[in-house]
């Protein structure tokens, strides 16, 4: 509203573009002034500059080169724990930087250029709580939902991995606070018939986990986003559904429409994901199908065959 008013006065004609709620909110915005031409900007700065193009969150961390002082990037606080923690490798324009420190009070991560043949991957624990289901599709063997969720992530360590073959060089423990944010998610609860033959542990959680990874890998083809914009959680028993559940959520606070798009095209999305696994020549899973570069569990417990079985059944149930 403020950025629009900076460009031109706002009046009832703008309701078709901005919506009724926006115009009804205008009288309560102190930096807008009502004139005969409509609501005009009365502030002193450029309101659009208050919103970062690199981050959806207000509370962000600056990535600063130690020594030169130049700002290399901005990372949402919720993602800073896993991307710019102390010891992490940060990439900027193809150049490697090593994170020297992460100051959460001043919201600054200091980095320095370095060159090495290894990278880092954070290990984190994730919990997802359903706040409100906004849309639901209850099929005979499948409960599919879209709505608001709260995601709590805690980075507990990271691994140094060789660039050449992904071999683990070292595992380092971290002591970072949990980060919680509200976002939007699509989640599904498969019925017993969809889990027949893969319902025993550890195959159950490994199949759900692999299916979650594959779904996240394919969703950008439907939602026009990057896989780093998406998070996920799979569990054999969720504390609210009391059943095996898979969540795929927007990785940005508040949500940006990614999960909602996934809900709308779920049958086609699941079918494309099944085709991805069918077409991958690997036997037990690889980075081209079920392994993820951002997995908080470091790609442990993945069952490709179980995921393919589940996805084929999901397609049949959703179709």
CSV table of N, CA, C and O in Angstrom, one decimal, residues 88-215:
chain,number,residue,atom,x,y,z
A,88,UNK,N,30.5,-22.8,8.3
A,88,UNK,CA,29.8,-23.2,7.0
A,88,UNK,C,30.5,-22.6,5.8
A,88,UNK,O,31.2,-21.6,5.9
A,89,UNK,N,30.4,-23.3,4.7
A,89,UNK,CA,30.9,-22.8,3.4
A,89,UNK,C,29.8,-22.0,2.7
A,89,UNK,O,28.7,-22.6,2.5
A,90,UNK,N,30.0,-20.8,2.5
A,90,UNK,CA,29.0,-19.9,1.8
A,90,UNK,C,29.5,-19.6,0.4
A,90,UNK,O,30.6,-19.2,0.2
A,91,UNK,N,28.6,-19.7,-0.6
A,91,UNK,CA,28.9,-19.5,-2.0
A,91,UNK,C,28.3,-18.1,-2.4
A,91,UNK,O,27.1,-17.9,-2.1
A,92,UNK,N,29.1,-17.3,-3.1
A,92,UNK,CA,28.7,-16.0,-3.6
A,92,UNK,C,29.3,-15.8,-4.9
A,92,UNK,O,30.6,-15.7,-5.0
A,93,UNK,N,28.5,-15.8,-6.0
A,93,UNK,CA,29.0,-15.6,-7.4
A,93,UNK,C,30.1,-16.6,-7.7
A,93,UNK,O,31.1,-16.2,-8.3
A,94,UNK,N,29.9,-17.8,-7.3
A,94,UNK,CA,30.9,-18.9,-7.6
A,94,UNK,C,32.1,-18.9,-6.7
A,94,UNK,O,33.0,-19.8,-6.8
A,95,UNK,N,32.3,-17.9,-5.8
A,95,UNK,CA,33.4,-17.9,-4.9
A,95,UNK,C,33.1,-18.5,-3.6
A,95,UNK,O,32.0,-18.3,-3.0
A,96,UNK,N,34.0,-19.3,-3.0
A,96,UNK,CA,33.8,-19.9,-1.7
A,96,UNK,C,34.2,-18.9,-0.6
A,96,UNK,O,35.2,-18.3,-0.7
A,97,UNK,N,33.4,-18.9,0.4
A,97,UNK,CA,33.7,-18.1,1.6
A,97,UNK,C,33.5,-19.1,2.9
A,97,UNK,O,32.5,-19.9,2.9
A,98,UNK,N,34.3,-18.9,3.9
A,98,UNK,CA,34.2,-19.7,5.1
A,98,UNK,C,33.6,-18.7,6.2
A,98,UNK,O,34.1,-17.6,6.4
A,99,UNK,N,32.5,-19.2,6.8
A,99,UNK,CA,31.9,-18.3,7.8
A,99,UNK,C,32.8,-18.4,9.1
A,99,UNK,O,33.0,-19.4,9.7
A,100,UNK,N,33.3,-17.2,9.5
A,100,UNK,CA,34.1,-17.1,10.7
A,100,UNK,C,33.2,-17.1,12.0
A,100,UNK,O,33.5,-17.7,13.0
A,101,UNK,N,32.1,-16.3,11.9
A,101,UNK,CA,31.2,-16.2,13.1
A,101,UNK,C,29.9,-15.8,12.6
A,101,UNK,O,29.7,-15.2,11.6
A,102,UNK,N,28.9,-16.1,13.5
A,102,UNK,CA,27.5,-15.7,13.3
A,102,UNK,C,27.0,-15.0,14.6
A,102,UNK,O,26.9,-15.6,15.6
A,103,UNK,N,26.8,-13.7,14.5
A,103,UNK,CA,26.4,-12.9,15.7
A,103,UNK,C,24.9,-12.7,15.5
A,103,UNK,O,24.4,-11.9,14.7
A,104,UNK,N,24.1,-13.4,16.3
A,104,UNK,CA,22.7,-13.4,16.3
A,104,UNK,C,22.1,-12.1,16.8
A,104,UNK,O,21.0,-11.6,16.4
A,105,UNK,N,22.8,-11.4,17.8
A,105,UNK,CA,22.4,-10.2,18.3
A,105,UNK,C,22.5,-9.0,17.3
A,105,UNK,O,21.5,-8.2,17.2
A,106,UNK,N,23.6,-8.9,16.7
A,106,UNK,CA,23.8,-7.9,15.7
A,106,UNK,C,23.3,-8.3,14.3
A,106,UNK,O,23.3,-7.5,13.3
A,107,UNK,N,22.9,-9.6,14.1
A,107,UNK,CA,22.5,-10.1,12.9
A,107,UNK,C,23.5,-9.9,11.7
A,107,UNK,O,23.2,-9.5,10.7
A,108,UNK,N,24.7,-10.4,12.0
A,108,UNK,CA,25.8,-10.3,11.0
A,108,UNK,C,26.6,-11.6,11.0
A,108,UNK,O,26.9,-12.1,12.1
A,109,UNK,N,26.8,-12.1,9.8
A,109,UNK,CA,27.7,-13.3,9.7
A,109,UNK,C,29.0,-12.8,8.9
A,109,UNK,O,28.9,-12.2,7.8
A,110,UNK,N,30.1,-13.0,9.6
A,110,UNK,CA,31.4,-12.6,9.0
A,110,UNK,C,32.0,-13.8,8.2
A,110,UNK,O,32.1,-14.9,8.7
A,111,UNK,N,32.4,-13.5,7.0
A,111,UNK,CA,33.0,-14.6,6.1
A,111,UNK,C,34.3,-14.1,5.6
A,111,UNK,O,34.6,-12.9,5.5
A,112,UNK,N,35.1,-15.0,5.1
A,112,UNK,CA,36.4,-14.7,4.5
A,112,UNK,C,36.5,-15.6,3.3
A,112,UNK,O,36.1,-16.8,3.4
A,113,UNK,N,37.2,-15.2,2.2
A,113,UNK,CA,37.4,-16.0,1.0
A,113,UNK,C,38.3,-17.2,1.4
A,113,UNK,O,39.2,-17.0,2.2
A,114,UNK,N,38.0,-18.3,0.8
A,114,UNK,CA,38.9,-19.4,1.0
A,114,UNK,C,38.7,-20.4,-0.2
A,114,UNK,O,37.7,-20.3,-0.9
A,115,UNK,N,39.6,-21.3,-0.3
A,115,UNK,CA,39.5,-22.3,-1.4
A,115,UNK,C,39.8,-23.7,-0.8
A,115,UNK,O,40.8,-23.9,-0.1
A,116,UNK,N,38.8,-24.6,-1.0
A,116,UNK,CA,39.0,-26.0,-0.6
A,116,UNK,C,38.1,-26.9,-1.4
A,116,UNK,O,37.2,-26.5,-2.1
A,117,UNK,N,38.4,-28.2,-1.3
A,117,UNK,CA,37.7,-29.2,-2.1
A,117,UNK,C,36.6,-29.9,-1.2
A,117,UNK,O,36.4,-31.1,-1.4
A,118,UNK,N,36.0,-29.1,-0.3
A,118,UNK,CA,35.0,-29.7,0.5
A,118,UNK,C,33.9,-28.6,0.7
A,118,UNK,O,34.1,-27.5,0.5
A,119,UNK,N,32.7,-29.1,1.1
A,119,UNK,CA,31.6,-28.2,1.4
A,119,UNK,C,30.9,-28.7,2.7
A,119,UNK,O,31.3,-29.7,3.2
A,120,UNK,N,29.9,-27.9,3.1
A,120,UNK,CA,29.3,-28.3,4.4
A,120,UNK,C,27.8,-28.5,4.2
A,120,UNK,O,27.2,-27.9,3.3
A,121,UNK,N,27.2,-29.4,5.0
A,121,UNK,CA,25.8,-29.6,5.0
A,121,UNK,C,25.3,-29.7,6.5
A,121,UNK,O,25.9,-30.5,7.3
A,122,UNK,N,24.3,-28.9,6.8
A,122,UNK,CA,23.8,-28.8,8.1
A,122,UNK,C,22.9,-30.0,8.5
A,122,UNK,O,22.2,-30.5,7.6
A,123,UNK,N,23.0,-30.4,9.7
A,123,UNK,CA,22.1,-31.4,10.3
A,123,UNK,C,21.1,-30.7,11.2
A,123,UNK,O,21.6,-30.0,12.1
A,124,UNK,N,19.8,-30.9,11.0
A,124,UNK,CA,18.9,-30.2,11.8
A,124,UNK,C,17.7,-31.1,12.2
A,124,UNK,O,17.4,-32.1,11.5
A,125,UNK,N,17.1,-30.8,13.3
A,125,UNK,CA,15.9,-31.4,13.7
A,125,UNK,C,14.7,-30.5,13.4
A,125,UNK,O,14.7,-29.3,13.7
A,126,UNK,N,13.6,-31.1,12.9
A,126,UNK,CA,12.5,-30.3,12.4
A,126,UNK,C,11.2,-30.9,13.0
A,126,UNK,O,11.0,-32.1,13.1
A,127,UNK,N,10.3,-30.0,13.5
A,127,UNK,CA,9.0,-30.3,13.9
A,127,UNK,C,8.0,-29.4,13.2
A,127,UNK,O,8.2,-28.2,13.0
A,128,UNK,N,6.9,-30.0,12.8
A,128,UNK,CA,5.8,-29.2,12.1
A,128,UNK,C,4.5,-29.4,12.9
A,128,UNK,O,4.1,-30.5,13.1
A,129,UNK,N,3.9,-28.3,13.2
A,129,UNK,CA,2.6,-28.3,13.9
A,129,UNK,C,1.5,-27.7,13.0
A,129,UNK,O,1.7,-26.6,12.4
A,130,UNK,N,0.4,-28.4,12.8
A,130,UNK,CA,-0.7,-27.9,12.0
A,130,UNK,C,-1.4,-26.8,12.8
A,130,UNK,O,-1.9,-27.1,13.9
A,131,UNK,N,-1.5,-25.6,12.2
A,131,UNK,CA,-2.3,-24.5,12.8
A,131,UNK,C,-3.7,-24.4,12.4
A,131,UNK,O,-4.6,-24.3,13.1
A,132,UNK,N,-3.9,-24.6,11.0
A,132,UNK,CA,-5.2,-24.5,10.5
A,132,UNK,C,-5.2,-25.1,9.1
A,132,UNK,O,-4.4,-24.8,8.2
A,133,UNK,N,-6.2,-26.0,8.8
A,133,UNK,CA,-6.4,-26.6,7.5
A,133,UNK,C,-7.3,-25.7,6.7
A,133,UNK,O,-8.4,-25.4,7.2
A,134,UNK,N,-6.9,-25.1,5.6
A,134,UNK,CA,-7.7,-24.2,4.8
A,134,UNK,C,-8.4,-24.9,3.7
A,134,UNK,O,-9.5,-24.5,3.3
A,135,UNK,N,-7.8,-26.0,3.2
A,135,UNK,CA,-8.5,-26.8,2.1
A,135,UNK,C,-8.2,-28.3,2.4
A,135,UNK,O,-7.1,-28.6,2.8
A,136,UNK,N,-9.2,-29.1,2.1
A,136,UNK,CA,-9.0,-30.5,2.3
A,136,UNK,C,-9.6,-31.3,1.2
A,136,UNK,O,-10.6,-30.9,0.6
A,137,UNK,N,-9.0,-32.5,0.9
A,137,UNK,CA,-9.6,-33.4,-0.1
A,137,UNK,C,-9.5,-34.8,0.5
A,137,UNK,O,-8.4,-35.3,0.6
A,138,UNK,N,-10.6,-35.3,1.0
A,138,UNK,CA,-10.6,-36.6,1.6
A,138,UNK,C,-11.0,-37.7,0.6
A,138,UNK,O,-12.2,-37.7,0.2
A,139,UNK,N,-10.1,-38.5,0.2
A,139,UNK,CA,-10.3,-39.5,-0.8
A,139,UNK,C,-10.4,-40.8,0.0
A,139,UNK,O,-10.0,-40.9,1.1
A,140,UNK,N,-10.8,-41.9,-0.7
A,140,UNK,CA,-11.0,-43.2,0.0
A,140,UNK,C,-9.8,-43.7,0.8
A,140,UNK,O,-9.9,-44.3,1.8
A,141,UNK,N,-8.6,-43.5,0.2
A,141,UNK,CA,-7.4,-44.0,0.8
A,141,UNK,C,-6.3,-42.9,1.1
A,141,UNK,O,-5.2,-43.2,1.4
A,142,UNK,N,-6.8,-41.6,1.0
A,142,UNK,CA,-5.8,-40.5,1.2
A,142,UNK,C,-6.5,-39.3,1.7
A,142,UNK,O,-7.6,-38.9,1.3
A,143,UNK,N,-5.8,-38.7,2.7
A,143,UNK,CA,-6.3,-37.4,3.2
A,143,UNK,C,-5.2,-36.3,2.8
A,143,UNK,O,-4.1,-36.4,3.2
A,144,UNK,N,-5.7,-35.4,2.0
A,144,UNK,CA,-4.8,-34.4,1.4
A,144,UNK,C,-5.3,-33.0,1.9
A,144,UNK,O,-6.4,-32.7,1.9
A,145,UNK,N,-4.3,-32.2,2.5
A,145,UNK,CA,-4.7,-30.9,3.1
A,145,UNK,C,-3.7,-29.8,2.7
A,145,UNK,O,-2.6,-30.1,2.3
A,146,UNK,N,-4.2,-28.6,2.7
A,146,UNK,CA,-3.4,-27.4,2.6
A,146,UNK,C,-3.8,-26.5,3.7
A,146,UNK,O,-5.0,-26.3,4.0
A,147,UNK,N,-2.8,-25.8,4.3
A,147,UNK,CA,-3.1,-24.8,5.3
A,147,UNK,C,-1.9,-24.2,6.0
A,147,UNK,O,-0.8,-24.3,5.4
A,148,UNK,N,-2.1,-23.6,7.1
A,148,UNK,CA,-1.1,-22.9,7.9
A,148,UNK,C,-0.4,-23.9,8.9
A,148,UNK,O,-1.1,-24.6,9.6
A,149,UNK,N,0.9,-23.8,8.9
A,149,UNK,CA,1.6,-24.7,9.9
A,149,UNK,C,2.7,-23.8,10.6
A,149,UNK,O,3.1,-22.7,10.1
A,150,UNK,N,3.2,-24.3,11.7
A,150,UNK,CA,4.3,-23.7,12.4
A,150,UNK,C,5.5,-24.7,12.3
A,150,UNK,O,5.3,-25.9,12.6
A,151,UNK,N,6.6,-24.2,11.8
A,151,UNK,CA,7.8,-25.1,11.6
A,151,UNK,C,8.9,-24.7,12.6
A,151,UNK,O,9.2,-23.5,12.7
A,152,UNK,N,9.4,-25.6,13.4
A,152,UNK,CA,10.5,-25.3,14.3
A,152,UNK,C,11.7,-26.2,13.8
A,152,UNK,O,11.6,-27.4,13.7
A,153,UNK,N,12.8,-25.5,13.6
A,153,UNK,CA,14.0,-26.1,13.1
A,153,UNK,C,15.1,-25.8,14.1
A,153,UNK,O,15.3,-24.6,14.5
A,154,UNK,N,16.0,-26.8,14.4
A,154,UNK,CA,17.1,-26.5,15.2
A,154,UNK,C,18.3,-27.2,14.6
A,154,UNK,O,18.3,-28.5,14.4
A,155,UNK,N,19.3,-26.4,14.2
A,155,UNK,CA,20.5,-27.0,13.6
A,155,UNK,C,21.4,-27.5,14.8
A,155,UNK,O,21.7,-26.8,15.7
A,156,UNK,N,21.7,-28.8,14.7
A,156,UNK,CA,22.5,-29.5,15.8
A,156,UNK,C,23.9,-29.8,15.4
A,156,UNK,O,24.7,-30.3,16.2
A,157,UNK,N,24.3,-29.6,14.1
A,157,UNK,CA,25.6,-29.9,13.7
A,157,UNK,C,25.7,-29.8,12.2
A,157,UNK,O,24.8,-29.4,11.5
A,158,UNK,N,26.9,-30.1,11.7
A,158,UNK,CA,27.1,-30.1,10.3
A,158,UNK,C,28.2,-31.1,9.9
A,158,UNK,O,29.0,-31.5,10.7
A,159,UNK,N,28.2,-31.5,8.6
A,159,UNK,CA,29.3,-32.3,8.1
A,159,UNK,C,30.1,-31.6,7.0
A,159,UNK,O,29.5,-30.9,6.2
A,160,UNK,N,31.4,-31.9,7.0
A,160,UNK,CA,32.2,-31.5,5.9
A,160,UNK,C,32.3,-32.6,5.0
A,160,UNK,O,32.6,-33.8,5.4
A,161,UNK,N,32.0,-32.4,3.7
A,161,UNK,CA,31.9,-33.4,2.7
A,161,UNK,C,32.8,-33.1,1.5
A,161,UNK,O,32.9,-31.9,1.1
A,162,UNK,N,33.5,-34.1,1.0
A,162,UNK,CA,34.4,-34.0,-0.1
A,162,UNK,C,33.6,-33.6,-1.4
A,162,UNK,O,32.6,-34.2,-1.7
A,163,UNK,N,34.1,-32.6,-2.1
A,163,UNK,CA,33.4,-32.2,-3.3
A,163,UNK,C,33.4,-33.3,-4.4
A,163,UNK,O,32.4,-33.5,-5.1
A,164,UNK,N,34.4,-34.1,-4.4
A,164,UNK,CA,34.6,-35.1,-5.5
A,164,UNK,C,33.6,-36.2,-5.4
A,164,UNK,O,32.9,-36.5,-6.4
A,165,UNK,N,33.4,-36.8,-4.2
A,165,UNK,CA,32.5,-37.9,-4.1
A,165,UNK,C,31.5,-37.8,-2.9
A,165,UNK,O,30.8,-38.8,-2.7
A,166,UNK,N,31.5,-36.7,-2.2
A,166,UNK,CA,30.5,-36.6,-1.1
A,166,UNK,C,30.9,-37.3,0.1
A,166,UNK,O,30.1,-37.4,1.1
A,167,UNK,N,32.1,-37.8,0.2
A,167,UNK,CA,32.5,-38.6,1.4
A,167,UNK,C,32.6,-37.6,2.6
A,167,UNK,O,33.0,-36.5,2.5
A,168,UNK,N,32.1,-38.1,3.8
A,168,UNK,CA,32.1,-37.4,5.0
A,168,UNK,C,33.6,-37.2,5.5
A,168,UNK,O,34.2,-38.2,5.8
A,169,UNK,N,34.0,-36.0,5.7
A,169,UNK,CA,35.4,-35.8,6.2
A,169,UNK,C,35.4,-35.5,7.7
A,169,UNK,O,36.3,-35.9,8.4
A,170,UNK,N,34.3,-34.9,8.2
A,170,UNK,CA,34.3,-34.5,9.6
A,170,UNK,C,32.8,-34.2,10.0
A,170,UNK,O,32.1,-33.6,9.1
A,171,UNK,N,32.4,-34.5,11.2
A,171,UNK,CA,31.1,-34.1,11.7
A,171,UNK,C,31.4,-33.2,12.9
A,171,UNK,O,32.1,-33.5,13.8
A,172,UNK,N,30.7,-32.0,12.9
A,172,UNK,CA,30.9,-31.0,13.9
A,172,UNK,C,29.6,-30.7,14.6
A,172,UNK,O,28.6,-30.6,13.9
A,173,UNK,N,29.6,-30.7,15.9
A,173,UNK,CA,28.4,-30.4,16.7
A,173,UNK,C,28.2,-28.9,16.9
A,173,UNK,O,29.2,-28.2,17.1
A,174,UNK,N,27.0,-28.4,16.8
A,174,UNK,CA,26.7,-27.0,17.0
A,174,UNK,C,25.7,-26.8,18.1
A,174,UNK,O,24.9,-27.7,18.3
A,175,UNK,N,25.7,-25.7,18.8
A,175,UNK,CA,24.7,-25.4,19.8
A,175,UNK,C,24.0,-24.1,19.4
A,175,UNK,O,24.5,-23.0,19.8
A,176,UNK,N,23.0,-24.2,18.6
A,176,UNK,CA,22.2,-23.0,18.2
A,176,UNK,C,20.8,-23.1,18.7
A,176,UNK,O,20.2,-24.2,18.9
A,177,UNK,N,20.2,-22.0,18.9
A,177,UNK,CA,18.8,-22.0,19.3
A,177,UNK,C,17.8,-22.4,18.2
A,177,UNK,O,18.1,-22.3,17.0
A,178,UNK,N,16.7,-23.0,18.6
A,178,UNK,CA,15.7,-23.3,17.6
A,178,UNK,C,15.1,-22.1,17.0
A,178,UNK,O,15.0,-21.0,17.6
A,179,UNK,N,14.6,-22.2,15.7
A,179,UNK,CA,14.0,-21.1,15.0
A,179,UNK,C,12.6,-21.6,14.6
A,179,UNK,O,12.4,-22.7,14.1
A,180,UNK,N,11.6,-20.8,14.9
A,180,UNK,CA,10.2,-21.2,14.6
A,180,UNK,C,9.6,-20.1,13.7
A,180,UNK,O,9.8,-18.9,13.9
A,181,UNK,N,8.9,-20.5,12.7
A,181,UNK,CA,8.2,-19.6,11.8
A,181,UNK,C,6.9,-20.2,11.3
A,181,UNK,O,6.8,-21.4,11.2
A,182,UNK,N,6.0,-19.4,11.0
A,182,UNK,CA,4.7,-19.8,10.4
A,182,UNK,C,4.7,-19.7,8.9
A,182,UNK,O,5.3,-18.8,8.3
A,183,UNK,N,4.2,-20.7,8.2
A,183,UNK,CA,4.2,-20.7,6.8
A,183,UNK,C,3.0,-21.5,6.3
A,183,UNK,O,2.1,-21.9,7.1
A,184,UNK,N,3.0,-21.9,5.0
A,184,UNK,CA,1.9,-22.7,4.5
A,184,UNK,C,2.5,-24.0,4.0
A,184,UNK,O,3.7,-24.1,3.6
A,185,UNK,N,1.7,-25.1,4.1
A,185,UNK,CA,2.1,-26.4,3.7
A,185,UNK,C,1.0,-27.2,3.0
A,185,UNK,O,-0.2,-26.9,3.2
A,186,UNK,N,1.4,-28.1,2.2
A,186,UNK,CA,0.5,-29.2,1.8
A,186,UNK,C,1.0,-30.5,2.5
A,186,UNK,O,2.2,-30.7,2.6
A,187,UNK,N,0.0,-31.2,3.0
A,187,UNK,CA,0.4,-32.5,3.6
A,187,UNK,C,-0.6,-33.6,3.3
A,187,UNK,O,-1.7,-33.3,3.0
A,188,UNK,N,-0.1,-34.8,3.4
A,188,UNK,CA,-1.0,-35.9,3.1
A,188,UNK,C,-0.8,-37.1,4.1
A,188,UNK,O,0.3,-37.3,4.6
A,189,UNK,N,-1.9,-37.8,4.4
A,189,UNK,CA,-1.9,-38.9,5.2
A,189,UNK,C,-2.4,-40.1,4.4
A,189,UNK,O,-3.6,-40.2,4.1
A,190,UNK,N,-1.5,-41.0,4.0
A,190,UNK,CA,-1.9,-42.2,3.3
A,190,UNK,C,-2.6,-43.2,4.1
A,190,UNK,O,-2.2,-43.5,5.3
A,191,UNK,N,-3.6,-43.8,3.6
A,191,UNK,CA,-4.4,-44.8,4.3
A,191,UNK,C,-3.6,-46.1,4.3
A,191,UNK,O,-2.6,-46.3,3.6
A,192,UNK,N,-4.0,-47.1,5.1
A,192,UNK,CA,-3.3,-48.4,5.3
A,192,UNK,C,-3.1,-49.1,3.9
A,192,UNK,O,-2.1,-49.7,3.7
A,193,UNK,N,-4.1,-49.0,3.0
A,193,UNK,CA,-4.0,-49.7,1.7
A,193,UNK,C,-2.9,-49.1,0.9
A,193,UNK,O,-2.3,-49.9,0.1
A,194,UNK,N,-2.5,-47.9,1.1
A,194,UNK,CA,-1.4,-47.3,0.3
A,194,UNK,C,-0.1,-47.7,0.9
A,194,UNK,O,0.9,-47.6,0.2
A,195,UNK,N,-0.1,-48.1,2.1
A,195,UNK,CA,1.2,-48.5,2.8
A,195,UNK,C,1.3,-50.0,2.9
A,195,UNK,O,2.3,-50.4,3.5
A,196,UNK,N,0.5,-50.7,2.3
A,196,UNK,CA,0.6,-52.2,2.4
A,196,UNK,C,1.9,-52.7,1.8
A,196,UNK,O,2.3,-52.4,0.7
A,197,UNK,N,2.7,-53.4,2.7
A,197,UNK,CA,4.0,-53.9,2.3
A,197,UNK,C,5.1,-53.0,2.6
A,197,UNK,O,6.3,-53.4,2.6
A,198,UNK,N,4.8,-51.8,2.9
A,198,UNK,CA,5.9,-50.8,3.3
A,198,UNK,C,5.6,-50.2,4.7
A,198,UNK,O,6.1,-49.1,5.0
A,199,UNK,N,4.7,-50.8,5.4
A,199,UNK,CA,4.2,-50.2,6.7
A,199,UNK,C,5.0,-50.6,7.9
A,199,UNK,O,4.6,-50.2,9.0
A,200,UNK,N,6.1,-51.3,7.7
A,200,UNK,CA,6.9,-51.7,8.9
A,200,UNK,C,8.2,-50.9,8.9
A,200,UNK,O,8.7,-50.5,7.9
A,201,UNK,N,8.6,-50.6,10.2
A,201,UNK,CA,9.8,-49.8,10.4
A,201,UNK,C,11.0,-50.7,10.2
A,201,UNK,O,11.0,-51.9,10.5
A,202,UNK,N,12.1,-50.2,9.6
A,202,UNK,CA,12.4,-48.8,9.2
A,202,UNK,C,11.9,-48.4,7.8
A,202,UNK,O,12.1,-47.3,7.3
A,203,UNK,N,11.4,-49.5,7.0
A,203,UNK,CA,11.0,-49.2,5.7
A,203,UNK,C,10.0,-48.1,5.5
A,203,UNK,O,10.0,-47.3,4.5
A,204,UNK,N,9.1,-48.0,6.5
A,204,UNK,CA,8.0,-47.0,6.4
A,204,UNK,C,8.6,-45.6,6.4
A,204,UNK,O,8.3,-44.8,5.5
A,205,UNK,N,9.4,-45.3,7.4
A,205,UNK,CA,9.9,-43.9,7.5
A,205,UNK,C,10.9,-43.6,6.3
A,205,UNK,O,10.9,-42.5,5.8
A,206,UNK,N,11.6,-44.7,5.9
A,206,UNK,CA,12.6,-44.5,4.8
A,206,UNK,C,11.8,-44.2,3.5
A,206,UNK,O,12.3,-43.4,2.6
A,207,UNK,N,10.7,-44.9,3.3
A,207,UNK,CA,9.9,-44.7,2.1
A,207,UNK,C,9.2,-43.3,2.0
A,207,UNK,O,9.2,-42.6,1.0
A,208,UNK,N,8.7,-42.9,3.2
A,208,UNK,CA,8.1,-41.6,3.3
A,208,UNK,C,9.1,-40.5,3.1
A,208,UNK,O,8.9,-39.5,2.4
A,209,UNK,N,10.3,-40.7,3.7
A,209,UNK,CA,11.4,-39.7,3.5
A,209,UNK,C,11.8,-39.5,2.1
A,209,UNK,O,12.0,-38.4,1.6
A,210,UNK,N,12.0,-40.7,1.4
A,210,UNK,CA,12.4,-40.6,0.0
A,210,UNK,C,11.4,-40.0,-0.9
A,210,UNK,O,11.7,-39.2,-1.8
A,211,UNK,N,10.1,-40.3,-0.6
A,211,UNK,CA,9.0,-39.7,-1.4
A,211,UNK,C,9.0,-38.2,-1.1
A,211,UNK,O,8.7,-37.4,-2.1
A,212,UNK,N,9.2,-37.8,0.1
A,212,UNK,CA,9.2,-36.3,0.4
A,212,UNK,C,10.3,-35.6,-0.4
A,212,UNK,O,10.1,-34.6,-1.0
A,213,UNK,N,11.5,-36.2,-0.4
A,213,UNK,CA,12.6,-35.6,-1.2
A,213,UNK,C,12.3,-35.5,-2.6
A,213,UNK,O,12.5,-34.4,-3.3
A,214,UNK,N,11.7,-36.5,-3.2
A,214,UNK,CA,11.4,-36.5,-4.6
A,214,UNK,C,10.3,-35.5,-5.0
A,214,UNK,O,10.4,-34.8,-6.0
A,215,UNK,N,9.3,-35.4,-4.1
A,215,UNK,CA,8.3,-34.4,-4.3
A,215,UNK,C,8.8,-33.0,-4.3
A,215,UNK,O,8.4,-32.2,-5.1
